[in-house]
Protein backbone atom coordinates (compact mmCIF):
# COMPACT_ATOMS: atom_id res chain seq x y z
CA UNK A 1 58.46 192.32 105.49
CA UNK A 2 57.56 189.76 102.87
CA UNK A 3 58.22 186.11 103.74
CA UNK A 4 58.89 183.61 100.96
CA UNK A 5 57.65 180.25 102.20
CA UNK A 6 58.93 177.30 100.18
CA UNK A 7 56.13 174.85 100.81
CA UNK A 8 54.05 171.90 99.75
CA UNK A 9 54.01 170.16 103.14
CA UNK A 10 51.37 170.18 105.85
CA UNK A 11 53.77 172.08 108.09
CA UNK A 12 54.13 174.76 105.42
CA UNK A 13 50.35 175.18 105.17
CA UNK A 14 50.03 175.44 108.93
CA UNK A 15 52.79 178.03 109.07
CA UNK A 16 51.30 180.03 106.20
CA UNK A 17 47.99 180.26 108.03
CA UNK A 18 49.64 181.40 111.25
CA UNK A 19 51.80 183.97 109.50
CA UNK A 20 48.80 185.41 107.68
CA UNK A 21 46.81 185.51 110.93
CA UNK A 22 49.71 187.39 112.51
CA UNK A 23 49.56 189.98 109.73
CA UNK A 24 52.65 188.97 107.77
CA UNK A 25 52.92 189.26 103.99
CA UNK A 26 53.46 185.64 102.91
CA UNK A 27 54.04 184.14 99.48
CA UNK A 28 53.97 180.33 99.40
CA UNK A 29 55.90 178.71 96.58
CA UNK A 30 54.89 175.23 95.38
CA UNK A 31 56.94 173.08 93.03
CA UNK A 32 53.89 172.05 91.00
CA UNK A 33 54.78 168.37 90.85
CA UNK A 34 51.55 167.14 92.45
CA UNK A 35 48.17 167.47 90.77
CA UNK A 36 45.43 169.11 92.83
CA UNK A 37 47.70 170.09 95.74
CA UNK A 38 46.24 171.33 99.01
CA UNK A 39 46.72 175.08 98.78
CA UNK A 40 47.80 177.28 101.68
CA UNK A 41 46.13 180.53 102.62
CA UNK A 42 47.67 183.73 101.31
CA UNK A 43 49.46 184.32 98.03
CA UNK A 44 50.66 181.27 96.10
CA UNK A 45 53.09 180.83 93.22
CA UNK A 46 53.66 177.56 91.39
CA UNK A 47 56.72 176.31 89.54
CA UNK A 48 60.48 176.50 89.85
CA UNK A 49 62.69 179.57 89.96
CA UNK A 50 65.27 178.53 87.39
CA UNK A 51 68.03 177.44 89.71
CA UNK A 52 70.04 179.54 92.15
CA UNK A 53 70.34 182.54 89.82
CA UNK A 54 66.61 182.62 89.23
CA UNK A 55 65.90 182.39 92.94
CA UNK A 56 68.39 185.18 93.68
CA UNK A 57 66.59 187.37 91.14
CA UNK A 58 63.21 186.56 92.65
CA UNK A 59 64.40 187.40 96.15
CA UNK A 60 65.83 190.73 95.04
CA UNK A 61 63.02 191.76 92.71
CA UNK A 62 60.17 190.48 94.89
CA UNK A 63 60.97 192.49 97.99
CA UNK A 64 61.51 189.35 100.06
CA UNK A 65 62.85 189.96 103.56
CA UNK A 66 63.26 186.38 104.79
CA UNK A 67 62.86 182.81 103.56
CA UNK A 68 61.44 179.74 105.29
CA UNK A 69 62.18 176.44 103.59
CA UNK A 70 59.38 174.08 104.60
CA UNK A 71 59.67 171.71 101.64
CA UNK A 72 59.62 167.93 101.89
CA UNK A 73 62.61 166.39 103.73
CA UNK A 74 63.76 164.89 100.41
CA UNK A 75 63.47 168.09 98.35
CA UNK A 76 67.26 168.24 98.44
CA UNK A 77 67.82 170.51 95.43
CA UNK A 78 65.51 173.36 96.44
CA UNK A 79 66.94 173.32 99.96
CA UNK A 80 70.48 173.60 98.57
CA UNK A 81 69.37 176.36 96.17
CA UNK A 82 67.68 178.29 98.97
CA UNK A 83 70.81 178.13 101.13
CA UNK A 84 73.01 179.37 98.31
CA UNK A 85 70.60 182.09 97.20
CA UNK A 86 70.19 183.43 100.74
CA UNK A 87 73.96 183.43 101.19
CA UNK A 88 74.28 185.54 98.03
CA UNK A 89 71.52 187.99 98.99
CA UNK A 90 72.23 188.06 102.72
CA UNK A 91 68.64 187.19 103.58
CA UNK A 92 67.82 185.19 106.72
CA UNK A 93 66.84 181.56 106.05
CA UNK A 94 65.20 178.97 108.27
CA UNK A 95 64.56 175.29 107.61
CA UNK A 96 61.26 173.90 108.94
CA UNK A 97 61.01 170.12 108.78
CA UNK A 98 59.06 167.58 110.77
CA UNK A 99 60.95 165.16 113.03
CA UNK A 100 62.21 162.07 111.26
CA UNK A 101 61.63 158.44 112.10
CA UNK A 102 65.15 157.93 113.41
CA UNK A 103 63.57 158.70 116.77
CA UNK A 104 60.67 156.31 116.26
CA UNK A 105 60.33 153.67 118.95
CA UNK A 106 60.82 150.96 116.27
CA UNK A 107 63.75 152.67 114.53
CA UNK A 108 66.30 150.05 115.59
CA UNK A 109 64.28 147.37 113.80
CA UNK A 110 64.28 149.17 110.48
CA UNK A 111 66.82 148.49 107.75
CA UNK A 112 68.34 151.92 107.08
CA UNK A 113 69.94 152.78 103.72
CA UNK A 114 71.45 155.98 102.37
CA UNK A 115 69.47 156.35 99.13
CA UNK A 116 66.71 154.82 97.02
CA UNK A 117 69.23 153.00 94.84
CA UNK A 118 70.50 151.15 97.92
CA UNK A 119 66.94 150.31 98.97
CA UNK A 120 66.48 147.91 96.05
CA UNK A 121 69.22 145.37 96.90
CA UNK A 122 68.37 145.72 100.59
CA UNK A 123 64.75 144.78 99.88
CA UNK A 124 65.76 141.93 97.58
CA UNK A 125 67.56 140.32 100.49
CA UNK A 126 64.49 140.53 102.70
CA UNK A 127 61.45 139.59 100.61
CA UNK A 128 59.90 138.92 97.21
CA UNK A 129 56.59 140.86 97.42
CA UNK A 130 57.59 144.47 98.08
CA UNK A 131 55.35 147.38 99.02
CA UNK A 132 57.02 150.50 97.59
CA UNK A 133 56.09 153.86 99.14
CA UNK A 134 59.17 155.90 98.19
CA UNK A 135 57.27 158.24 95.86
CA UNK A 136 56.68 158.52 92.13
CA UNK A 137 59.83 160.29 90.97
CA UNK A 138 62.28 157.45 91.61
CA UNK A 139 60.07 154.47 90.83
CA UNK A 140 62.17 153.56 87.80
CA UNK A 141 64.89 152.53 90.26
CA UNK A 142 62.82 149.37 90.71
CA UNK A 143 62.00 148.82 87.02
CA UNK A 144 64.04 145.59 86.98
CA UNK A 145 61.41 143.98 89.24
CA UNK A 146 59.51 142.41 86.37
CA UNK A 147 59.65 138.92 87.87
CA UNK A 148 57.54 139.59 90.96
CA UNK A 149 54.43 141.22 92.30
CA UNK A 150 55.12 144.79 93.41
CA UNK A 151 52.63 146.95 95.27
CA UNK A 152 53.23 150.66 94.65
CA UNK A 153 51.40 153.54 96.32
CA UNK A 154 51.61 157.04 94.85
CA UNK A 155 49.56 160.25 94.79
CA UNK A 156 49.90 160.76 91.04
CA UNK A 157 50.37 157.98 88.45
CA UNK A 158 53.86 157.09 87.19
CA UNK A 159 54.91 158.83 83.98
CA UNK A 160 56.14 155.58 82.43
CA UNK A 161 54.65 152.14 81.80
CA UNK A 162 55.25 150.02 84.87
CA UNK A 163 55.74 146.23 84.58
CA UNK A 164 52.55 144.21 84.25
CA UNK A 165 53.30 142.43 87.53
CA UNK A 166 52.92 145.68 89.46
CA UNK A 167 49.81 147.01 91.18
CA UNK A 168 49.69 150.79 91.45
CA UNK A 169 47.45 152.29 94.11
CA UNK A 170 46.72 156.00 93.94
CA UNK A 171 46.02 157.39 97.38
CA UNK A 172 46.84 160.28 99.66
CA UNK A 173 47.34 159.98 103.44
CA UNK A 174 46.58 159.88 106.24
CA UNK A 175 46.44 156.08 106.45
CA UNK A 176 45.11 154.22 109.45
CA UNK A 177 46.79 151.31 111.19
CA UNK A 178 43.82 149.01 110.47
CA UNK A 179 43.81 149.88 106.77
CA UNK A 180 47.57 149.39 106.42
CA UNK A 181 47.41 146.07 108.24
CA UNK A 182 44.58 144.84 106.02
CA UNK A 183 46.33 146.00 102.83
CA UNK A 184 49.59 144.23 103.64
CA UNK A 185 47.83 141.05 104.69
CA UNK A 186 45.60 141.00 101.60
CA UNK A 187 48.52 141.58 99.18
CA UNK A 188 50.83 139.25 101.14
CA UNK A 189 53.49 141.95 101.35
CA UNK A 190 56.76 140.67 102.81
CA UNK A 191 58.94 143.80 102.70
CA UNK A 192 58.13 147.54 102.86
CA UNK A 193 60.22 150.31 101.30
CA UNK A 194 59.83 153.91 102.39
CA UNK A 195 61.67 157.19 102.88
CA UNK A 196 62.21 158.84 106.24
CA UNK A 197 59.50 161.39 105.56
CA UNK A 198 58.50 161.53 109.21
CA UNK A 199 55.14 162.73 110.47
CA UNK A 200 51.90 160.98 111.32
CA UNK A 201 50.26 160.85 107.88
CA UNK A 202 52.13 157.72 106.77
CA UNK A 203 53.50 156.41 110.05
CA UNK A 204 50.89 153.65 110.44
CA UNK A 205 52.59 151.42 107.87
CA UNK A 206 55.64 151.17 110.14
CA UNK A 207 53.55 149.86 113.02
CA UNK A 208 51.49 147.54 110.82
CA UNK A 209 54.51 146.05 109.07
CA UNK A 210 56.34 145.43 112.34
CA UNK A 211 53.30 143.74 113.89
CA UNK A 212 53.06 141.47 110.84
CA UNK A 213 56.76 140.62 111.02
CA UNK A 214 57.40 142.40 107.72
CA UNK A 215 60.84 144.07 107.47
CA UNK A 216 60.93 147.80 106.66
CA UNK A 217 63.64 149.41 104.54
CA UNK A 218 63.95 153.14 105.27
CA UNK A 219 65.91 155.63 103.15
CA UNK A 220 67.72 158.16 105.33
CA UNK A 221 67.17 161.86 104.78
CA UNK A 222 69.79 163.71 102.74
CA UNK A 223 72.11 165.94 104.78
CA UNK A 224 71.22 169.62 105.12
CA UNK A 225 73.56 172.43 104.05
CA UNK A 226 76.01 173.40 106.77
CA UNK A 227 75.07 176.24 109.08
CA UNK A 228 71.37 176.10 108.27
CA UNK A 229 69.08 176.85 111.20
CA UNK A 230 66.44 174.15 111.67
CA UNK A 231 63.18 173.98 113.64
CA UNK A 232 60.65 171.15 113.82
CA UNK A 233 57.33 172.95 114.33
CA UNK A 234 55.34 175.79 112.74
CA UNK A 235 55.19 177.49 116.16
CA UNK A 236 59.00 177.59 116.34
CA UNK A 237 59.15 178.97 112.78
CA UNK A 238 56.60 181.66 113.64
CA UNK A 239 58.68 182.66 116.66
CA UNK A 240 61.74 182.93 114.40
CA UNK A 241 59.91 185.24 111.99
CA UNK A 242 58.77 187.42 114.88
CA UNK A 243 62.36 187.64 116.13
CA UNK A 244 63.44 189.25 112.86
CA UNK A 245 61.52 192.44 113.55
């Protein structure tokens, strides 16, 4: 049975390796939005499917027997497309996503908002030197911040000309507590904006900000499609695949 693994995350790469080791035929699909991505073992395809219809065609023509959606917690569109396409084709679908920060020991101190658009006014009420770590694709939400210093951290550079008051750092996690603490102190950051990506790669900023007394605005994860089975570890996803035999 061929497994289509919608990936791009560390959990997806771990699962791909374990599935290949177990003798499964795995094809990992990457969106192609990040330059020089870390590639999983096994077969890899890059680029979109062309919406639900394109994904349905791929599932039928590619001999796929099951789908694991291990995309980023905020890859809302592909998750919705996968749910609809698997409903059409009757293929089993599992969602693999790392635990979120709603269970973090500091979660009650964070300022939770429902979307990136809501993060901007929330941050404006908390500070004037923001550290934005919400990702590259929605940076233009903060384009009106031309009157202040803004620290932005992204993997790939923005595709538009940011205001001259901004500092753009290109970096890829993991980030250490000491480095995050030093960065926020040096740039005199007074509010942090992030998404509830979860995981350990970027968690240190939460601890560092809290220890510095810097408020943290966290964008909640989008809701998952109804009826979608969810696991939080590659081991649990591997067990699910094995149960299909």
